[in-house]
C-alpha cells in the first residue's frame, strides 16, 4: 500500500521504519486492535513486552522466550551501555546478534535507570550527570549519547532520553521544567538519530500528574511526528486514579495511526484498564521478578507458591493454562505442579525459570484474548468477566479506580454480563 | 538388563556394556549420569532438558525431598500421579525415557558434622533445613514406592572419613541387615510390573575387608541385587568373580577427566561426575576431547592444553566464535563466547544455563569416544595420550558463581565469612522495592516503613 492512502489521519511522514495497521476499534471504549510491522517482523497490539534487561530474559533461552509467543522484548540501554559496553556492541553488531534473538527489540533511553538506580544523579540541560556504579567516576548521559548507544544496540524501537521525575513530586516548577526539557531533548535525539530507516524513535510524553502540562506536552510531541508515542513518568507510585486520568488525557489528543506505549505497566488489571483508555503497548519487569520470589500470576490472582499451603498442592500452577510449564504431559507440556515449584522456589534457579515462563506466557496470552475481544466487539464483556473471576464474584472488592476509569469509557464494570 | 559386550582380558578393567531397561534409553557403558539437585540438573529447566540436552540418565538424592520427614509426610510421598506412573519421575517432570536412578544422598553429599552420624537403624541426611536422620526401613519403602528405574540401597557409607577395623565390622553388619531387609520388603511387596532394579552399596574398603557382606551379595539372586554402587575404587580390586557381571555405578567423585579415565580403567561402568556442575558454576566451559585428534601431534612436547576455558575472562568479550570449535551443543550452535562472557559478567542466570548444556554435551562426547576407543582396543594408549595432552586439573575459577545454598556446603563453624555476597546495598535495594510496591496506606506504622527502606534518602 502506498503511504498516505491508508494513513490519511496522520501527519506527512518522514522516514519511519514501521507500519501501523489499525485492525479494529472498540465501539464502546477507546481500545484498539492493530498490527505493528517492525523491522524484525509484525507484532499484534495491544501487547505486553517482557523485559530482558541485560540482553537475557532472566534465565530463559531465546528459544523458550519465543515459545511463550513473545516477538518483542525490551533491553535496557543503561545496562547494555555499562555491560558489554558500546565498543563491544559495535564489534558484535548490535543486541540482536549479541543475544541471538531474531525478533524485535525495544530499548529504553537509560534515563529512568539514572534516576531509579543511581545515587546522586543530577539532571542539567546538557544531560544526566551521575557517578559510575563501577568506580564512582562522574559520567554524563546526553540525548546524543543515549541515541548513539541505541544506534549501536540496533533495537527496532528506541526511546528518546527524557527528564524523568517522580510523578509524586510536589515541585511543580520542576515538573514544568522537566516537561519542556523532554521536548528539547526529543529534538536533540531526532537530530542525533543516525538510523531512522531501520530504528523507530518514540517520543515520551512527560508532565507529571498535571493534565494541562500533559496536554501541552502531547501537542508538542505529536507535532514532531515520531513513528510512535510513549506516555512516560507513570508507574512511580502515583494513585491509580491520577494514572488513569493522565493516560486518558494523552490518548484523547493522540492520532489514531500511531502506536501508544505506556511505560512500566505490568499488572493485569492496570493493563486491561489502560487498553480501554486507548493504550497499545506495555512493559514491566514484574512478571519475571515476581516469579523469582515464587509468585505465579493466574486468573484468580497472584499465588505465592513459596507458601507452605502449596507444598502438597499437585494441581498445575494455573489450571487450564497452556504454557509449557502448566500443560499436562498428555498435551506435550511438562505437567509441573504447584508443589514442585514450591519445592524449587528460591532454591534452584530452574524453579524461577519455570515460573518466569508461566508468568510471561500468561500476560502474552491475556493480551491475545484482549485483542480478540476488541476485534469481536466484546471488550466490555471481557473486562467484566475478567474482574468477576479475579475477585471471585465479590464486586464490592473491585478497586474503585478501575470502576471509575472504565465508567469514563462507558463500561459499567459492576453490571451483569 | 546389563550385558557386558567387551571385557578386559583378565580380572577387572575397562569394559563395554549395555544397560537396557524397558522403555528407557539404552545406556551404553562406560557412561555417566547427570546429577540433579532438588530434581533438576542445576539451571536446566525440564523443557530445555528434553529438547536441547541429550543426557541419558540422571541421579536423584532422596534427601532433597524429605525436609518435612518424619514429622510430616513429605509432599513427594503424597503425590499420586495418574496411570500408575512413577511419582518421582512425574514430580520432577523427567522425560519418560530418561533413566532415573535414586539414592539416599546427593552426589556428592555434604559430610555430616557428627563423627558417627549413622546408627544401626538410621543414616544422617542433609536436607534444605539441616541434617536429619533417615531410617533404613523408611528409605527402602520410599525408594520402592517412588518407582525409579534403579534404586541404590542404603549403605553405612562414612563419606570423607576413614573406617577403622571395628567400624568396618559394624558397617558390614549394617549393610547386610539393611540390604537383606530391603530385599525382603521387595519380596513381600505385591509384584509390580516395573520394580526398580536394586543396586547394593559396597563399603569404601577392599572386598576382603567386607567379606561377610560380599558373601551375602553373592548368595542373593540377580533379581534381588542387579548392580553395585561403588564408593571407593578399593572395593573393586579384589571383587570376587561371582559379582563381576553386575554393572558398577560409581560415586567416586572424579575431580577431572583424567580421574574419570582412571576409574573406568579400574572397572566403573556408570559414573557420577560432579565436576560438570562445578565447572558450570565456576563459569568454565569444558573443552577437552578424547581421544586426541590427529592435529594434536603438534602438541607433543609443547605445553599441555587446558581442560576448560574460563569464560569470565574479558578476552572473550568480542569473540563471536563458539565455546569450542565444531561443537554442536545448544549453546555453541546458537550463541557465541561474547554473549556468554557478557551473561557471566552481568550475573545473568542464562550464562549458567548455556554453560551447563555445553559442559554436559562435552561430557557426552567424551564418553562416546571412550567407548569407541575401548571398542578399537586403543584405550590404554589413548588414556596415556590424553594425560600428556591436557593439564591435570580444571582451570581455577576467577568469577563468582550462583548463590550457594545451605544443602550444598558444610558450614565450617563460627566466624565463617559469608558465602554469598550481598547483591545490593540497602539503599538501592530499598529503592527498587519502592518502585514496584504500592503506596503505603495512611495507617501504616512509620517504623515498618523505615525498615523496608522507604525513608532512605537518595
PDB file of N, CA, C and O in Angstrom, chain A residues 157-197:
ATOM      1  N   UNK A 157      12.824  -0.454  18.136  1.00  0.00           N
ATOM      2  CA  UNK A 157      12.200   0.761  18.659  1.00  0.00           C
ATOM      3  C   UNK A 157      13.158   1.348  19.687  1.00  0.00           C
ATOM      4  O   UNK A 157      13.632   0.629  20.576  1.00  0.00           O
ATOM      5  N   UNK A 158      13.481   2.623  19.539  1.00  0.00           N
ATOM      6  CA  UNK A 158      14.353   3.272  20.510  1.00  0.00           C
ATOM      7  C   UNK A 158      13.581   4.420  21.158  1.00  0.00           C
ATOM      8  O   UNK A 158      12.637   4.954  20.575  1.00  0.00           O
ATOM      9  N   UNK A 159      13.962   4.759  22.370  1.00  0.00           N
ATOM     10  CA  UNK A 159      13.234   5.799  23.100  1.00  0.00           C
ATOM     11  C   UNK A 159      14.120   7.027  23.248  1.00  0.00           C
ATOM     12  O   UNK A 159      15.341   6.927  23.379  1.00  0.00           O
ATOM     13  N   UNK A 160      13.462   8.194  23.238  1.00  0.00           N
ATOM     14  CA  UNK A 160      14.205   9.432  23.474  1.00  0.00           C
ATOM     15  C   UNK A 160      14.689   9.466  24.923  1.00  0.00           C
ATOM     16  O   UNK A 160      14.105   8.809  25.793  1.00  0.00           O
ATOM     17  N   UNK A 161      15.753  10.187  25.197  1.00  0.00           N
ATOM     18  CA  UNK A 161      16.115  10.446  26.589  1.00  0.00           C
ATOM     19  C   UNK A 161      15.139  11.502  27.107  1.00  0.00           C
ATOM     20  O   UNK A 161      14.924  12.526  26.459  1.00  0.00           O
ATOM     21  N   UNK A 162      14.519  11.209  28.244  1.00  0.00           N
ATOM     22  CA  UNK A 162      13.578  12.175  28.808  1.00  0.00           C
ATOM     23  C   UNK A 162      14.010  12.547  30.215  1.00  0.00           C
ATOM     24  O   UNK A 162      14.840  11.870  30.820  1.00  0.00           O
ATOM     25  N   UNK A 163      13.487  13.629  30.679  1.00  0.00           N
ATOM     26  CA  UNK A 163      13.799  14.092  32.036  1.00  0.00           C
ATOM     27  C   UNK A 163      12.765  13.481  32.967  1.00  0.00           C
ATOM     28  O   UNK A 163      11.637  13.962  33.067  1.00  0.00           O
ATOM     29  N   UNK A 164      13.153  12.375  33.604  1.00  0.00           N
ATOM     30  CA  UNK A 164      12.202  11.620  34.423  1.00  0.00           C
ATOM     31  C   UNK A 164      12.228  12.124  35.853  1.00  0.00           C
ATOM     32  O   UNK A 164      13.290  12.210  36.466  1.00  0.00           O
ATOM     33  N   UNK A 165      11.085  12.458  36.371  1.00  0.00           N
ATOM     34  CA  UNK A 165      10.994  12.733  37.802  1.00  0.00           C
ATOM     35  C   UNK A 165       9.780  11.999  38.344  1.00  0.00           C
ATOM     36  O   UNK A 165       8.866  11.660  37.593  1.00  0.00           O
ATOM     37  N   UNK A 166       9.789  11.746  39.614  1.00  0.00           N
ATOM     38  CA  UNK A 166       8.671  11.026  40.217  1.00  0.00           C
ATOM     39  C   UNK A 166       7.401  11.843  40.035  1.00  0.00           C
ATOM     40  O   UNK A 166       7.386  13.056  40.246  1.00  0.00           O
ATOM     41  N   UNK A 167       6.305  11.144  39.600  1.00  0.00           N
ATOM     42  CA  UNK A 167       5.034  11.862  39.414  1.00  0.00           C
ATOM     43  C   UNK A 167       4.525  12.409  40.728  1.00  0.00           C
ATOM     44  O   UNK A 167       3.741  13.344  40.759  1.00  0.00           O
ATOM     45  N   UNK A 168       5.000  11.812  41.792  1.00  0.00           N
ATOM     46  CA  UNK A 168       4.512  12.238  43.099  1.00  0.00           C
ATOM     47  C   UNK A 168       5.260  13.476  43.608  1.00  0.00           C
ATOM     48  O   UNK A 168       4.998  13.951  44.698  1.00  0.00           O
ATOM     49  N   UNK A 169       6.205  13.978  42.809  1.00  0.00           N
ATOM     50  CA  UNK A 169       6.970  15.143  43.240  1.00  0.00           C
ATOM     51  C   UNK A 169       6.049  16.344  43.472  1.00  0.00           C
ATOM     52  O   UNK A 169       5.189  16.648  42.650  1.00  0.00           O
ATOM     53  N   UNK A 170       6.242  17.037  44.571  1.00  0.00           N
ATOM     54  CA  UNK A 170       5.383  18.188  44.857  1.00  0.00           C
ATOM     55  C   UNK A 170       5.882  19.464  44.166  1.00  0.00           C
ATOM     56  O   UNK A 170       5.203  20.484  44.167  1.00  0.00           O
ATOM     57  N   UNK A 171       7.058  19.385  43.543  1.00  0.00           N
ATOM     58  CA  UNK A 171       7.706  20.576  42.997  1.00  0.00           C
ATOM     59  C   UNK A 171       7.178  20.861  41.593  1.00  0.00           C
ATOM     60  O   UNK A 171       7.668  20.324  40.604  1.00  0.00           O
ATOM     61  N   UNK A 172       6.171  21.689  41.490  1.00  0.00           N
ATOM     62  CA  UNK A 172       5.519  21.918  40.208  1.00  0.00           C
ATOM     63  C   UNK A 172       6.456  22.572  39.202  1.00  0.00           C
ATOM     64  O   UNK A 172       6.435  22.248  38.007  1.00  0.00           O
ATOM     65  N   UNK A 173       7.294  23.472  39.680  1.00  0.00           N
ATOM     66  CA  UNK A 173       8.225  24.153  38.772  1.00  0.00           C
ATOM     67  C   UNK A 173       9.176  23.148  38.132  1.00  0.00           C
ATOM     68  O   UNK A 173       9.485  23.225  36.939  1.00  0.00           O
ATOM     69  N   UNK A 174       9.596  22.164  38.929  1.00  0.00           N
ATOM     70  CA  UNK A 174      10.497  21.137  38.421  1.00  0.00           C
ATOM     71  C   UNK A 174       9.801  20.273  37.370  1.00  0.00           C
ATOM     72  O   UNK A 174      10.399  19.886  36.359  1.00  0.00           O
ATOM     73  N   UNK A 175       8.529  19.961  37.606  1.00  0.00           N
ATOM     74  CA  UNK A 175       7.766  19.157  36.648  1.00  0.00           C
ATOM     75  C   UNK A 175       7.625  19.908  35.325  1.00  0.00           C
ATOM     76  O   UNK A 175       7.798  19.339  34.239  1.00  0.00           O
ATOM     77  N   UNK A 176       7.341  21.188  35.441  1.00  0.00           N
ATOM     78  CA  UNK A 176       7.208  22.024  34.241  1.00  0.00           C
ATOM     79  C   UNK A 176       8.524  22.041  33.465  1.00  0.00           C
ATOM     80  O   UNK A 176       8.557  21.851  32.242  1.00  0.00           O
ATOM     81  N   UNK A 177       9.616  22.236  34.205  1.00  0.00           N
ATOM     82  CA  UNK A 177      10.933  22.261  33.576  1.00  0.00           C
ATOM     83  C   UNK A 177      11.225  20.928  32.885  1.00  0.00           C
ATOM     84  O   UNK A 177      11.708  20.890  31.739  1.00  0.00           O
ATOM     85  N   UNK A 178      10.903  19.836  33.568  1.00  0.00           N
ATOM     86  CA  UNK A 178      11.175  18.505  33.018  1.00  0.00           C
ATOM     87  C   UNK A 178      10.386  18.272  31.734  1.00  0.00           C
ATOM     88  O   UNK A 178      10.888  17.684  30.775  1.00  0.00           O
ATOM     89  N   UNK A 179       9.152  18.747  31.730  1.00  0.00           N
ATOM     90  CA  UNK A 179       8.311  18.570  30.543  1.00  0.00           C
ATOM     91  C   UNK A 179       8.931  19.292  29.356  1.00  0.00           C
ATOM     92  O   UNK A 179       9.130  18.717  28.284  1.00  0.00           O
ATOM     93  N   UNK A 180       9.276  20.560  29.560  1.00  0.00           N
ATOM     94  CA  UNK A 180       9.839  21.341  28.445  1.00  0.00           C
ATOM     95  C   UNK A 180      11.195  20.786  28.031  1.00  0.00           C
ATOM     96  O   UNK A 180      11.530  20.760  26.853  1.00  0.00           O
ATOM     97  N   UNK A 181      11.961  20.368  29.029  1.00  0.00           N
ATOM     98  CA  UNK A 181      13.281  19.828  28.710  1.00  0.00           C
ATOM     99  C   UNK A 181      13.155  18.543  27.893  1.00  0.00           C
ATOM    100  O   UNK A 181      13.921  18.322  26.955  1.00  0.00           O
ATOM    101  N   UNK A 182      12.170  17.717  28.230  1.00  0.00           N
ATOM    102  CA  UNK A 182      11.981  16.477  27.482  1.00  0.00           C
ATOM    103  C   UNK A 182      11.695  16.784  26.014  1.00  0.00           C
ATOM    104  O   UNK A 182      12.152  16.072  25.120  1.00  0.00           O
ATOM    105  N   UNK A 183      10.934  17.837  25.762  1.00  0.00           N
ATOM    106  CA  UNK A 183      10.653  18.227  24.370  1.00  0.00           C
ATOM    107  C   UNK A 183      11.957  18.667  23.691  1.00  0.00           C
ATOM    108  O   UNK A 183      12.257  18.261  22.562  1.00  0.00           O
ATOM    109  N   UNK A 184      12.737  19.488  24.400  1.00  0.00           N
ATOM    110  CA  UNK A 184      14.004  19.945  23.806  1.00  0.00           C
ATOM    111  C   UNK A 184      14.945  18.764  23.553  1.00  0.00           C
ATOM    112  O   UNK A 184      15.621  18.682  22.532  1.00  0.00           O
ATOM    113  N   UNK A 185      14.947  17.834  24.490  1.00  0.00           N
ATOM    114  CA  UNK A 185      15.808  16.650  24.319  1.00  0.00           C
ATOM    115  C   UNK A 185      15.327  15.798  23.146  1.00  0.00           C
ATOM    116  O   UNK A 185      16.118  15.161  22.469  1.00  0.00           O
ATOM    117  N   UNK A 186      13.991  15.738  22.928  1.00  0.00           N
ATOM    118  CA  UNK A 186      13.482  14.982  21.778  1.00  0.00           C
ATOM    119  C   UNK A 186      14.081  15.556  20.491  1.00  0.00           C
ATOM    120  O   UNK A 186      14.522  14.810  19.611  1.00  0.00           O
ATOM    121  N   UNK A 187      14.103  16.874  20.388  1.00  0.00           N
ATOM    122  CA  UNK A 187      14.686  17.485  19.188  1.00  0.00           C
ATOM    123  C   UNK A 187      16.149  17.092  19.031  1.00  0.00           C
ATOM    124  O   UNK A 187      16.604  16.796  17.921  1.00  0.00           O
ATOM    125  N   UNK A 188      16.865  17.091  20.129  1.00  0.00           N
ATOM    126  CA  UNK A 188      18.274  16.692  20.053  1.00  0.00           C
ATOM    127  C   UNK A 188      18.400  15.206  19.671  1.00  0.00           C
ATOM    128  O   UNK A 188      19.296  14.822  18.913  1.00  0.00           O
ATOM    129  N   UNK A 189      17.474  14.375  20.196  1.00  0.00           N
ATOM    130  CA  UNK A 189      17.502  12.945  19.858  1.00  0.00           C
ATOM    131  C   UNK A 189      17.226  12.743  18.368  1.00  0.00           C
ATOM    132  O   UNK A 189      17.903  11.954  17.705  1.00  0.00           O
ATOM    133  N   UNK A 190      16.211  13.460  17.852  1.00  0.00           N
ATOM    134  CA  UNK A 190      15.872  13.306  16.429  1.00  0.00           C
ATOM    135  C   UNK A 190      17.073  13.714  15.576  1.00  0.00           C
ATOM    136  O   UNK A 190      17.426  13.027  14.610  1.00  0.00           O
ATOM    137  N   UNK A 191      17.716  14.806  15.965  1.00  0.00           N
ATOM    138  CA  UNK A 191      18.875  15.275  15.196  1.00  0.00           C
ATOM    139  C   UNK A 191      20.030  14.294  15.263  1.00  0.00           C
ATOM    140  O   UNK A 191      20.771  14.107  14.304  1.00  0.00           O
ATOM    141  N   UNK A 192      20.162  13.600  16.405  1.00  0.00           N
ATOM    142  CA  UNK A 192      21.306  12.697  16.587  1.00  0.00           C
ATOM    143  C   UNK A 192      21.050  11.304  16.001  1.00  0.00           C
ATOM    144  O   UNK A 192      21.984  10.514  15.851  1.00  0.00           O
ATOM    145  N   UNK A 193      19.791  10.997  15.695  1.00  0.00           N
ATOM    146  CA  UNK A 193      19.409   9.642  15.274  1.00  0.00           C
ATOM    147  C   UNK A 193      19.970   9.342  13.879  1.00  0.00           C
ATOM    148  O   UNK A 193      19.592   9.950  12.893  1.00  0.00           O
ATOM    149  N   UNK A 194      20.849   8.350  13.829  1.00  0.00           N
ATOM    150  CA  UNK A 194      21.542   8.070  12.560  1.00  0.00           C
ATOM    151  C   UNK A 194      20.848   7.006  11.721  1.00  0.00           C
ATOM    152  O   UNK A 194      21.190   6.824  10.558  1.00  0.00           O
ATOM    153  N   UNK A 195      19.922   6.262  12.298  1.00  0.00           N
ATOM    154  CA  UNK A 195      19.341   5.167  11.516  1.00  0.00           C
ATOM    155  C   UNK A 195      17.815   5.202  11.506  1.00  0.00           C
ATOM    156  O   UNK A 195      17.175   4.201  11.867  1.00  0.00           O
ATOM    157  N   UNK A 196      17.201   6.317  11.124  1.00  0.00           N
ATOM    158  CA  UNK A 196      15.734   6.356  11.150  1.00  0.00           C
ATOM    159  C   UNK A 196      15.099   5.356  10.184  1.00  0.00           C
ATOM    160  O   UNK A 196      13.934   5.001  10.340  1.00  0.00           O
ATOM    161  N   UNK A 197      15.875   4.885   9.219  1.00  0.00           N
ATOM    162  CA  UNK A 197      15.295   3.940   8.255  1.00  0.00           C
ATOM    163  C   UNK A 197      15.191   2.526   8.838  1.00  0.00           C
ATOM    164  O   UNK A 197      14.460   1.697   8.315  1.00  0.00           O
TER     165      UNK A 197
END
